[in-house]
mmCIF file of C-alpha atoms and ligand atoms in Angstrom:
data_model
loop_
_atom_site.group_PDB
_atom_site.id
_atom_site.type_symbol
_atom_site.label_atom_id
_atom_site.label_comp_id
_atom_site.label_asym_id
_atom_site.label_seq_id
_atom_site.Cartn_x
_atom_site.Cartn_y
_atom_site.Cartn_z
ATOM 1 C CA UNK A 42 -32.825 -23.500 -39.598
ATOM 2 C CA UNK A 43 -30.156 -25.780 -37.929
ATOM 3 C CA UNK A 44 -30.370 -26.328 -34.468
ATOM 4 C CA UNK A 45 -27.104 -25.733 -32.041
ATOM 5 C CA UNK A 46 -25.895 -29.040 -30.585
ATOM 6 C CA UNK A 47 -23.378 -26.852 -28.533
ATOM 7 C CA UNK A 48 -24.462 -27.877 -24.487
ATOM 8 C CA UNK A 49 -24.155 -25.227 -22.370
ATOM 9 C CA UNK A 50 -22.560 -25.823 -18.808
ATOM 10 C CA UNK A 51 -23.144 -24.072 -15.482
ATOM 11 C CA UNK A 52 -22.289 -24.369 -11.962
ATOM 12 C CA UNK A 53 -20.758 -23.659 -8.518
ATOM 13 C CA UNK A 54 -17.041 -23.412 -8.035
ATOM 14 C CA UNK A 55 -16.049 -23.202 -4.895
ATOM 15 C CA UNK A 56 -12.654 -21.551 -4.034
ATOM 16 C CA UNK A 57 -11.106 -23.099 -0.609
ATOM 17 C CA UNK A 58 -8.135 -22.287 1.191
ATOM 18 C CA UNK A 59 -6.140 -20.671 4.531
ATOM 19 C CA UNK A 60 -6.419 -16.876 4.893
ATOM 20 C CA UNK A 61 -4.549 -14.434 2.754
ATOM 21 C CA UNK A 62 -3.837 -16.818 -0.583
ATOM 22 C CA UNK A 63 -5.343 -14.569 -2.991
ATOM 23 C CA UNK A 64 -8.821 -16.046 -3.301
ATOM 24 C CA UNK A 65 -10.375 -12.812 -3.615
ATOM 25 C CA UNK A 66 -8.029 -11.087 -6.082
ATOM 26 C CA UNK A 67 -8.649 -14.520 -8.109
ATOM 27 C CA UNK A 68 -12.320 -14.035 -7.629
ATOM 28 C CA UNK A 69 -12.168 -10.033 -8.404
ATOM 29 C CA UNK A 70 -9.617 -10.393 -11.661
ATOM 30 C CA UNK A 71 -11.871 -12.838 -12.960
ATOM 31 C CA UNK A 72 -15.449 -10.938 -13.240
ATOM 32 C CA UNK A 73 -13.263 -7.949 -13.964
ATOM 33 C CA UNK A 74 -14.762 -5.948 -11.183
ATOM 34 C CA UNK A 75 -13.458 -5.979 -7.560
ATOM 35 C CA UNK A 76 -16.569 -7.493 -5.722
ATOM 36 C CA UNK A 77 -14.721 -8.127 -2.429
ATOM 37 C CA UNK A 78 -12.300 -6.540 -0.462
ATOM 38 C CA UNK A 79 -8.402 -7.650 -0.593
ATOM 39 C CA UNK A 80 -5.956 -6.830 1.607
ATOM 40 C CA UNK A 81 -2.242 -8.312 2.519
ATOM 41 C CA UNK A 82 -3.738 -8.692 5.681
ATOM 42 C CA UNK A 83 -5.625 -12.497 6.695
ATOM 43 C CA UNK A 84 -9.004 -13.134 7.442
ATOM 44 C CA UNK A 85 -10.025 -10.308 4.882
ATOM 45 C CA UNK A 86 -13.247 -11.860 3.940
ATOM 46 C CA UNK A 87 -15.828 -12.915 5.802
ATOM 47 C CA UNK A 88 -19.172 -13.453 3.493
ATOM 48 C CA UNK A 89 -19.564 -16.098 1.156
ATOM 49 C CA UNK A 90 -19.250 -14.155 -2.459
ATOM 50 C CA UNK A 91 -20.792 -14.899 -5.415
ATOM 51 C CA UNK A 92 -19.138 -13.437 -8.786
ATOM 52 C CA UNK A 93 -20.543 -14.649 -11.795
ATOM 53 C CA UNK A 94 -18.358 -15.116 -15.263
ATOM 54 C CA UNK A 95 -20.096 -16.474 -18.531
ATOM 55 C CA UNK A 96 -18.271 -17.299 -21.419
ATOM 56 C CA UNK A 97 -19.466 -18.352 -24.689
ATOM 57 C CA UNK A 98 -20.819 -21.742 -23.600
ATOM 58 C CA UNK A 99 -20.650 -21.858 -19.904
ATOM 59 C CA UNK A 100 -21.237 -19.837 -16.687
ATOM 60 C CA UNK A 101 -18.881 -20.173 -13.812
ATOM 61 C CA UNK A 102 -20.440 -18.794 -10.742
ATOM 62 C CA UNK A 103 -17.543 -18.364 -8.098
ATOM 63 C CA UNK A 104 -17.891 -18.522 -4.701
ATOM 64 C CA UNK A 105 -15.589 -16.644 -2.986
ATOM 65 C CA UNK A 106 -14.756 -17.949 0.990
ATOM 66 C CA UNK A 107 -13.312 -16.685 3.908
ATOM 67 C CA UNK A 108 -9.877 -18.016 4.844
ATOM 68 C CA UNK A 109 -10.190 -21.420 7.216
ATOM 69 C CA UNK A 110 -8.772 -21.329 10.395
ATOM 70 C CA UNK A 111 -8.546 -24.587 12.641
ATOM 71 C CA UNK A 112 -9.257 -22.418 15.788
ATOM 72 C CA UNK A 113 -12.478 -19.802 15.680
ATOM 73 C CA UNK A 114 -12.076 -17.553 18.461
ATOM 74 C CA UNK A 115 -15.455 -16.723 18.896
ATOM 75 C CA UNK A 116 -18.987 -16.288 16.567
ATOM 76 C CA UNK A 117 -17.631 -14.293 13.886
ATOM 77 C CA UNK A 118 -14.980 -16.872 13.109
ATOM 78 C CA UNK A 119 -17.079 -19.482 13.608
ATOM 79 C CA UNK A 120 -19.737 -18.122 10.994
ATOM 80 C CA UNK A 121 -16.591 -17.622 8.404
ATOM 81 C CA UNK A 122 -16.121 -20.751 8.832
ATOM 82 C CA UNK A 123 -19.190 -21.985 8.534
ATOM 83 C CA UNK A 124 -19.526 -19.911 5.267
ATOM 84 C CA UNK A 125 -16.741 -21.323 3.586
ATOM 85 C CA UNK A 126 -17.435 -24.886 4.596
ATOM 86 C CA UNK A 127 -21.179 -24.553 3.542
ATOM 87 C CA UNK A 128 -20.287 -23.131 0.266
ATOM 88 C CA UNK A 129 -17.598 -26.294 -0.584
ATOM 89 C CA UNK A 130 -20.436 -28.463 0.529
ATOM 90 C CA UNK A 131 -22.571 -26.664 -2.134
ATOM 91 C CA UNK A 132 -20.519 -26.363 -5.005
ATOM 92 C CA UNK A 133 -20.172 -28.714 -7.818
ATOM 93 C CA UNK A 134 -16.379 -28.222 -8.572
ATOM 94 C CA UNK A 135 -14.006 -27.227 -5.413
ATOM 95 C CA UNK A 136 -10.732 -24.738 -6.166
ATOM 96 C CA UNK A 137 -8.765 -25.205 -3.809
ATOM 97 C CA UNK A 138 -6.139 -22.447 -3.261
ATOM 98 C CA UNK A 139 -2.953 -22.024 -1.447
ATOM 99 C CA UNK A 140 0.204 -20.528 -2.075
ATOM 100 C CA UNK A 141 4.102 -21.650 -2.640
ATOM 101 C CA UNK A 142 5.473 -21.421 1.243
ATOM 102 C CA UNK A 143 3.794 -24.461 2.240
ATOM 103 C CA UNK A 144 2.468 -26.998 2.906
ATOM 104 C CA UNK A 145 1.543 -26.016 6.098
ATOM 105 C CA UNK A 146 -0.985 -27.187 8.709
ATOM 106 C CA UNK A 147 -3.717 -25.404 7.897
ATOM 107 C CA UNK A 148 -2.977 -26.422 3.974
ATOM 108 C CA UNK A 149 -3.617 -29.883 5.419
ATOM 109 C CA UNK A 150 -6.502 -29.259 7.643
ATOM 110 C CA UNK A 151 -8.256 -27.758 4.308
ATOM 111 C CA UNK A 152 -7.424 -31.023 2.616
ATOM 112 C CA UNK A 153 -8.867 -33.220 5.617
ATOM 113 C CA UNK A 154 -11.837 -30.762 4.544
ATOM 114 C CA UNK A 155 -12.312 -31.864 1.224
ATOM 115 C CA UNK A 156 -11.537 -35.413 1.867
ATOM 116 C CA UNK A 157 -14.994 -35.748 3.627
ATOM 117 C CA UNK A 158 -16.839 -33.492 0.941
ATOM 118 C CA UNK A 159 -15.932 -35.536 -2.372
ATOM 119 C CA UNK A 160 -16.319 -32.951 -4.971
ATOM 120 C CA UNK A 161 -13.841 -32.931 -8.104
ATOM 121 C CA UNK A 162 -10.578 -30.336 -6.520
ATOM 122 C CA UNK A 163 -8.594 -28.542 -8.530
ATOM 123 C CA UNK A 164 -5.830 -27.004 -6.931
ATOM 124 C CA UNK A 165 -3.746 -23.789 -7.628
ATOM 125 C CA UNK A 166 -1.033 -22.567 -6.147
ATOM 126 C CA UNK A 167 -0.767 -19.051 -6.440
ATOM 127 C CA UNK A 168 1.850 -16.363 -5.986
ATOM 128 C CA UNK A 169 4.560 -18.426 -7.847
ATOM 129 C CA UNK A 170 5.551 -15.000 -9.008
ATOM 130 C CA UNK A 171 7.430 -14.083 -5.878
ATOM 131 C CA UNK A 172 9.306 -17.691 -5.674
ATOM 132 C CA UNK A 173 12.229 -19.736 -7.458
ATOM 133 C CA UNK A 174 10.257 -21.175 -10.586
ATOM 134 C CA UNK A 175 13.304 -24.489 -9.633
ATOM 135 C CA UNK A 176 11.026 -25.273 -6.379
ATOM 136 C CA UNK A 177 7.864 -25.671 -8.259
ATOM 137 C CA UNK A 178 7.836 -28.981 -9.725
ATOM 138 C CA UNK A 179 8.362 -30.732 -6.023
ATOM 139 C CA UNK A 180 6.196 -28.698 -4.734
ATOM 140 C CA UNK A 181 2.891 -29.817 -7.456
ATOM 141 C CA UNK A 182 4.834 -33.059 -6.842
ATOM 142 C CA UNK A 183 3.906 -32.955 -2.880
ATOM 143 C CA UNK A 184 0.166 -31.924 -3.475
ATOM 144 C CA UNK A 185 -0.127 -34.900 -5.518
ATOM 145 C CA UNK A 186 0.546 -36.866 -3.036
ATOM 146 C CA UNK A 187 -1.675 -35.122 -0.566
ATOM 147 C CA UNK A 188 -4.980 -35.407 -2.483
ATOM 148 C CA UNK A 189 -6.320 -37.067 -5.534
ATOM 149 C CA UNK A 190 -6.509 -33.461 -7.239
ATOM 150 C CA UNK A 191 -8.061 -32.925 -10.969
ATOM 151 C CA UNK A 192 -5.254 -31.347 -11.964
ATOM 152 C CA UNK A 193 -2.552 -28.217 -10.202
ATOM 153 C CA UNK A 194 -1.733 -25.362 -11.727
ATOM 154 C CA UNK A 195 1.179 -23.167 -10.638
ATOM 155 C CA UNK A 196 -0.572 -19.823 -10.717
ATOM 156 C CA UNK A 197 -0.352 -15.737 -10.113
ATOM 157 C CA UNK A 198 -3.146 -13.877 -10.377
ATOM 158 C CA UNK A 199 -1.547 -10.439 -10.027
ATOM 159 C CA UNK A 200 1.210 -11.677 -13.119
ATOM 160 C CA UNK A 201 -1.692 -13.355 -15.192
ATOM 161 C CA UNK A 202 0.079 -16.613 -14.867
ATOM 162 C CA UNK A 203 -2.071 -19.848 -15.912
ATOM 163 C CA UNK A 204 -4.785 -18.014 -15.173
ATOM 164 C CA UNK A 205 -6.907 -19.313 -18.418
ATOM 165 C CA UNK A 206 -5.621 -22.483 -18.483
ATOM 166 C CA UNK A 207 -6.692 -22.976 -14.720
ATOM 167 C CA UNK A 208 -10.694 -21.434 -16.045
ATOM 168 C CA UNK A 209 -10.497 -24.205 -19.020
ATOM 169 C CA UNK A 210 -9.946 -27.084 -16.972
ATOM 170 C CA UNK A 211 -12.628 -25.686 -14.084
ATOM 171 C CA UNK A 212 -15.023 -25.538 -17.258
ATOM 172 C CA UNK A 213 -14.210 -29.250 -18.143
ATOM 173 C CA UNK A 214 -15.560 -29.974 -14.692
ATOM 174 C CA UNK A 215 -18.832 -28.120 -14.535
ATOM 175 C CA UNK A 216 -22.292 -30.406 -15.068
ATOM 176 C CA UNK A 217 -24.170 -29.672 -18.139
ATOM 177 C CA UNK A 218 -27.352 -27.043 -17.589
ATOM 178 C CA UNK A 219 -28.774 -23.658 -18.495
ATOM 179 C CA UNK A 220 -26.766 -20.699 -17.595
ATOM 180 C CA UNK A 221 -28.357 -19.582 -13.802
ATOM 181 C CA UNK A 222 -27.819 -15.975 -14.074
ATOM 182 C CA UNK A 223 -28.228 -13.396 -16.721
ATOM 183 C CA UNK A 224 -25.250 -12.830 -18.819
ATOM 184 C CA UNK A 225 -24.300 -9.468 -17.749
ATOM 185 C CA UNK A 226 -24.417 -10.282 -14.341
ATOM 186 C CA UNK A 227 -21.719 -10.404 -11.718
ATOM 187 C CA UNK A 228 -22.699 -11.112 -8.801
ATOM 188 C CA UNK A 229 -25.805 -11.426 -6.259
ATOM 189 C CA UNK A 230 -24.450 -8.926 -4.000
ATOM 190 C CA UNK A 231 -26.521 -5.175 -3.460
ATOM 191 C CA UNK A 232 -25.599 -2.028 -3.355
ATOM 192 C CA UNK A 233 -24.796 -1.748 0.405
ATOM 193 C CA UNK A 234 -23.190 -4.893 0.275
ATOM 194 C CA UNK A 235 -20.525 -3.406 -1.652
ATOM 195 C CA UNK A 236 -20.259 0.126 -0.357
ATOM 196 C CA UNK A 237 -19.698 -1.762 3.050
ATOM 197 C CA UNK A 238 -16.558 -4.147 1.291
ATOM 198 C CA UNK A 239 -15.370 -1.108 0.174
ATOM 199 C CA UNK A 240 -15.018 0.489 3.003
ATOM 200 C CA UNK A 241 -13.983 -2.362 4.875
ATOM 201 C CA UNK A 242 -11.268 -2.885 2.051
ATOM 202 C CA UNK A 243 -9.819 0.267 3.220
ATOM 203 C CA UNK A 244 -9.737 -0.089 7.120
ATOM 204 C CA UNK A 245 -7.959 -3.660 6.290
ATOM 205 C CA UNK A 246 -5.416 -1.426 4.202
ATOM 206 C CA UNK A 247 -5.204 1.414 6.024
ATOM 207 C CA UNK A 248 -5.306 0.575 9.708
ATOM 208 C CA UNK A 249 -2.732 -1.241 11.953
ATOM 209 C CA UNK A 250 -2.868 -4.852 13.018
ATOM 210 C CA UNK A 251 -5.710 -4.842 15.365
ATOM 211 C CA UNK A 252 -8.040 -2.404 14.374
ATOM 212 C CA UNK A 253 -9.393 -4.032 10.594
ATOM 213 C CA UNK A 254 -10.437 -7.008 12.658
ATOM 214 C CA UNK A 255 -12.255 -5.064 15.523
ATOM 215 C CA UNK A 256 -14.285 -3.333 13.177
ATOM 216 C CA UNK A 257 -17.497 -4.037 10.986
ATOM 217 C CA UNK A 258 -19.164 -1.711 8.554
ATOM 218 C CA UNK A 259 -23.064 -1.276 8.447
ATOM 219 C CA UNK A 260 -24.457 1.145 5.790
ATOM 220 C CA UNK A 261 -27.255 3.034 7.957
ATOM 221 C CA UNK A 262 -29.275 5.282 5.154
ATOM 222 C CA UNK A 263 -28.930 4.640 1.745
ATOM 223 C CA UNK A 264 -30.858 7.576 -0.258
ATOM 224 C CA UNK A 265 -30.530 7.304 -4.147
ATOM 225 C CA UNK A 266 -30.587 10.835 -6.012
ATOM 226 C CA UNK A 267 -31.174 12.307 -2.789
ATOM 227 C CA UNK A 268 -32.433 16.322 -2.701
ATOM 228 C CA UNK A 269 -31.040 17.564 0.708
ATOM 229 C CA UNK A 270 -27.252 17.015 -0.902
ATOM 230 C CA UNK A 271 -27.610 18.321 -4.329
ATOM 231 C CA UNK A 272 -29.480 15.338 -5.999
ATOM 232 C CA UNK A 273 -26.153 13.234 -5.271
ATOM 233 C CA UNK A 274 -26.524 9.959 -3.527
ATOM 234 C CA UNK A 275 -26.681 10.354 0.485
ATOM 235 C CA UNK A 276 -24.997 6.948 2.085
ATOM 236 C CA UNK A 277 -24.545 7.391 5.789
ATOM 237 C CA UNK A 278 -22.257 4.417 7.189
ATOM 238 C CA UNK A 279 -21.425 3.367 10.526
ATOM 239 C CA UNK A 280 -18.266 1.711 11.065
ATOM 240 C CA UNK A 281 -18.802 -0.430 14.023
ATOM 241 C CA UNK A 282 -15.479 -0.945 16.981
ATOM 242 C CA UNK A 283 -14.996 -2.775 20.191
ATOM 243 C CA UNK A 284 -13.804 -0.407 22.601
ATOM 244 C CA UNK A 285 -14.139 3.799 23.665
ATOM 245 C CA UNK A 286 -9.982 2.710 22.740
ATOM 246 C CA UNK A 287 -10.571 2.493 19.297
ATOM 247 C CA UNK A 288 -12.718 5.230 18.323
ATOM 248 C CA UNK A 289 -9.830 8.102 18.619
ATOM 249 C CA UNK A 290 -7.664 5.338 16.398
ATOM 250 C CA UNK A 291 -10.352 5.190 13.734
ATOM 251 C CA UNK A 292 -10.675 9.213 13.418
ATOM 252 C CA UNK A 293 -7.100 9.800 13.857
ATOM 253 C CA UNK A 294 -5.468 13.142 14.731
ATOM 254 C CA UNK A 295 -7.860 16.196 13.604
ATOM 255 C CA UNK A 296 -9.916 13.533 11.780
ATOM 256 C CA UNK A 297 -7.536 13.126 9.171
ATOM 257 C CA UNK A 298 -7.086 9.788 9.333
ATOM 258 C CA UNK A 299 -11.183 8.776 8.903
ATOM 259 C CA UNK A 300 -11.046 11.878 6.195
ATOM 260 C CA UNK A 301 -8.283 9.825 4.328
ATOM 261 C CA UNK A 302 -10.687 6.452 4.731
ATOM 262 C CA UNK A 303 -13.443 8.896 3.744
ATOM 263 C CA UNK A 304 -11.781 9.944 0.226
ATOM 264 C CA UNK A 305 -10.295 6.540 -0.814
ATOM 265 C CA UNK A 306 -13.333 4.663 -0.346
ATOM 266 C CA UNK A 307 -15.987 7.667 -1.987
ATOM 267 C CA UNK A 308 -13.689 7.394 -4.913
ATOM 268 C CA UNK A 309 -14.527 3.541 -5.459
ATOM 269 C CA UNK A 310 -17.878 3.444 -4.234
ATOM 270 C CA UNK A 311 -18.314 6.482 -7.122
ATOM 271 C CA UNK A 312 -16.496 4.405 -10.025
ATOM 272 C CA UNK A 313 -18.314 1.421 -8.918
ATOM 273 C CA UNK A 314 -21.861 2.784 -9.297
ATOM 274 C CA UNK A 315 -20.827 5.479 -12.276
ATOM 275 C CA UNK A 316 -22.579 7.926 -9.890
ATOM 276 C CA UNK A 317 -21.162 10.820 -7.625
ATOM 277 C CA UNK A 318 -22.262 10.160 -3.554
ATOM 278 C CA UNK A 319 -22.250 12.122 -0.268
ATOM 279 C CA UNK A 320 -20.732 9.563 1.737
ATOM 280 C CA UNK A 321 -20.794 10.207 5.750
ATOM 281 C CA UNK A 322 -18.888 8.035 8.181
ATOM 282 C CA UNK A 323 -19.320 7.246 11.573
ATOM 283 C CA UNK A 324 -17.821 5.738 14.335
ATOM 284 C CA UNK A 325 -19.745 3.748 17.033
ATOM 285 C CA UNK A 326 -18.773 1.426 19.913
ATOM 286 C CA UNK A 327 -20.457 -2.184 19.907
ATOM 287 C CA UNK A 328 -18.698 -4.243 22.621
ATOM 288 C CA UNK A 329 -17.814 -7.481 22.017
ATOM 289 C CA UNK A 330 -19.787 -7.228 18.367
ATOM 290 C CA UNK A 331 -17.683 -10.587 17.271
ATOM 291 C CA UNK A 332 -19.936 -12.693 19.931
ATOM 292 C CA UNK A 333 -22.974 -10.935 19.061
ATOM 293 C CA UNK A 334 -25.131 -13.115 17.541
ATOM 294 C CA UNK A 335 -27.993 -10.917 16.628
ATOM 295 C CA UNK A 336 -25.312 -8.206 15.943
ATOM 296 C CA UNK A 337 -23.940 -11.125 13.335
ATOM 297 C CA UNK A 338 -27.488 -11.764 11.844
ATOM 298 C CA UNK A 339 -28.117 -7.582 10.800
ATOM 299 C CA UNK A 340 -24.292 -7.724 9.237
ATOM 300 C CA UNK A 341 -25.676 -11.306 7.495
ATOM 301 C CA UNK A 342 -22.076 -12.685 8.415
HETATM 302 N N1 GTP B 283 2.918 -11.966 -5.114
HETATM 303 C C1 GTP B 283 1.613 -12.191 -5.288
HETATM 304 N N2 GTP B 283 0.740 -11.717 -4.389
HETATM 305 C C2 GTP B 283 -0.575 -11.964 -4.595
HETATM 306 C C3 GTP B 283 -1.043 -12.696 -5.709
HETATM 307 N N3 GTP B 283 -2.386 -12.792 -5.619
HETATM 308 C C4 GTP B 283 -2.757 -12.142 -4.495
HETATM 309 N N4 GTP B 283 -1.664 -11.637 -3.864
HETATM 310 C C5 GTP B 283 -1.641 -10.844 -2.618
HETATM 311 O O1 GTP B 283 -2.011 -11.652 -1.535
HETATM 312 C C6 GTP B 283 -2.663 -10.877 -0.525
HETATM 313 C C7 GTP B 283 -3.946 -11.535 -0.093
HETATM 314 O O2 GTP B 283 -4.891 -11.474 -1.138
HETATM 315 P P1 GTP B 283 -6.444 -11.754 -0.887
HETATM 316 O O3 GTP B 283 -7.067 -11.889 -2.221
HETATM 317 O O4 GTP B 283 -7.020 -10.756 0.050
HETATM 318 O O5 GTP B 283 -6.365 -13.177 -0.156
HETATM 319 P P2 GTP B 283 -7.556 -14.117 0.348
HETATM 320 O O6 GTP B 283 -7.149 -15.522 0.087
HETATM 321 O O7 GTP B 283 -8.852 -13.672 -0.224
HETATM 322 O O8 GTP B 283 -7.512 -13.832 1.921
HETATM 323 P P3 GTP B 283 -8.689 -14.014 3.035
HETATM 324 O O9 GTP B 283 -9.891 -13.266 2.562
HETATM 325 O O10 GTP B 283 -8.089 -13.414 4.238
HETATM 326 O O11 GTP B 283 -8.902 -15.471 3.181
HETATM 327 C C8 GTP B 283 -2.874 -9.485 -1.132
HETATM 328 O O12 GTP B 283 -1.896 -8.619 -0.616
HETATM 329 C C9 GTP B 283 -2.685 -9.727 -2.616
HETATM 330 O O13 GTP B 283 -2.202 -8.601 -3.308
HETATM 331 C C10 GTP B 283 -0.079 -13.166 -6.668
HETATM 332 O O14 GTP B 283 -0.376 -13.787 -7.686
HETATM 333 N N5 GTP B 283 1.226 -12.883 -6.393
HETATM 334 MG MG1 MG B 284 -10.526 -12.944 0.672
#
């Protein structure tokens, strides 16, 4: 029998950048499953994401990364920092991501970033879907300049633009190894993990300008097949805000608006484990959760 001389290659890519890019879309049309939440909204995510992709002689496992900011407010932001910093640090090739309206100064800060962390960069600039295709070539001209980049790819990840051309030259960059995950895989997120992203997903899309960020979502009981609700799944939730304020905002008038939240985010937890689930909301104040360290620690922010 002949033996394969094909090497297989496997490792960490790291995807960078200020809030609201499209890191997570990237990440979610990739492994073909939406694994964290988007919204047109910034400071979306706030875990460090794994989503796992393996092709026919490599595995690219993605680390999706909150949005930098130069100025954390308080321990949440700091942690989402930290998270996306730790992960670049980790990673064996860095994407970093940005989109057509800059650069700006957090576009630069990111770069200062990756200056001290000396991992190959690629860069993509996404979203070149909603600009004049004439602008483009200055623009990969003035990222040049900015960084000793692999290589920049003008992208859109909602328009499929460059998309595998961006994954072949992330593959030329990857070291040399056995695959780390099982093929099928995804990602190394649970269960609750993502019934909480979903849910979060829809308070970020849903809500008004304050209220997504005020918020954090804790699922509270978790019963598989469960007897008491007709051998459906039982997940009891408890979305987490700031102030007494905020409660009546989250439930809306007659409860309509939490019943709306309720429906849209059932739906997708129900596709996304092929199973039907009683899914029960609730609404409880935690003041000042963002500086709450040990508060931080249970939502493993
Ligand atoms: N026009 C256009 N919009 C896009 C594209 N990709 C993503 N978006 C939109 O950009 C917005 C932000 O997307 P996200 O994926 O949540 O961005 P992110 O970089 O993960 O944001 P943070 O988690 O806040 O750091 C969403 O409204 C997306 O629909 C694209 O290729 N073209
Ligand atoms: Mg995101």
């Amino acid at each position: 029998m002949e033996q394969s001389t094909v090497s297989k290659k496997s490792g960490y890519v790291s995807i960078i950048g200020k809030p609201n890019v499209g890191k997570s879309t990237l990440l979610n049309r990739l492994i073909g499953v939406k694994i964290a939440a988007m919204s047109p909204k910034p400071q979306t995510t706030r875990h460090r994401i794994l989503g796992i992709l393996t092709r026919e002689n490599a595995q690219i496992l993605f680390l999706d990364t909150p949005g930098i900011i130069t100025k954390p407010k308080h321990e949440l932001h700091k942690r989402m920092l930290k998270n996306a910093v730790d992960s670049a640090q980790e990673a064996d090739v860095i994407l970093f991501m940005t989109d057509p309206y800059g650069p700006d100064e957090l576009d630069n800060y990111v770069i200062e970033l990756l200056k001290d962390i000396k991992k190959p960069v690629i860069c993509a600039i996404n979203k070149v879907d909603a600009v004049e295709k004439t602008g483009l070539l200055p623009l990969i001209e003035t990222y040049n300049k900015m960084y000793p980049f692999k290589e920049i790819f003008p992208i859109s990840v909602t328009m499929g633009i460059n998309i595998e051309e961006l994954l072949d030259a992330i593959v030329k960059y990857l070291p040399e190894g056995e695959f780390y995950y099982p093929e099928d895989a995804t990602t190394d997120k649970n269960e609750r993990f993502m019934v909480e992203e979903i849910i979060r997903e829809k308070l970020y899309n849903l809500y008004g300008e304050e209220i997504p960020y005020a918020t954090a979502v804790k699922v509270d009981e978790f019963i598989e097949k469960d007897e008491r609700h007709g051998g459906v799944d039982y997940i009891r939730v408890i979305i987490y805000v700031e102030k007494e304020s905020q409660k009546p905002i989250i439930i809306g008038k007659g409860g309509l608006k939490i019943k709306k939240l309720g429906t849209y985010a059932r739906k997708e937890i129900e596709a996304f484990l092929g199973r039907k689930v009683f899914l029960e909301l609730w609404v409880k104040v935690h003041e000042k959760w963002r500086k709450d360290r040990q508060f931080l620690d249970r939502l493993s922010v």
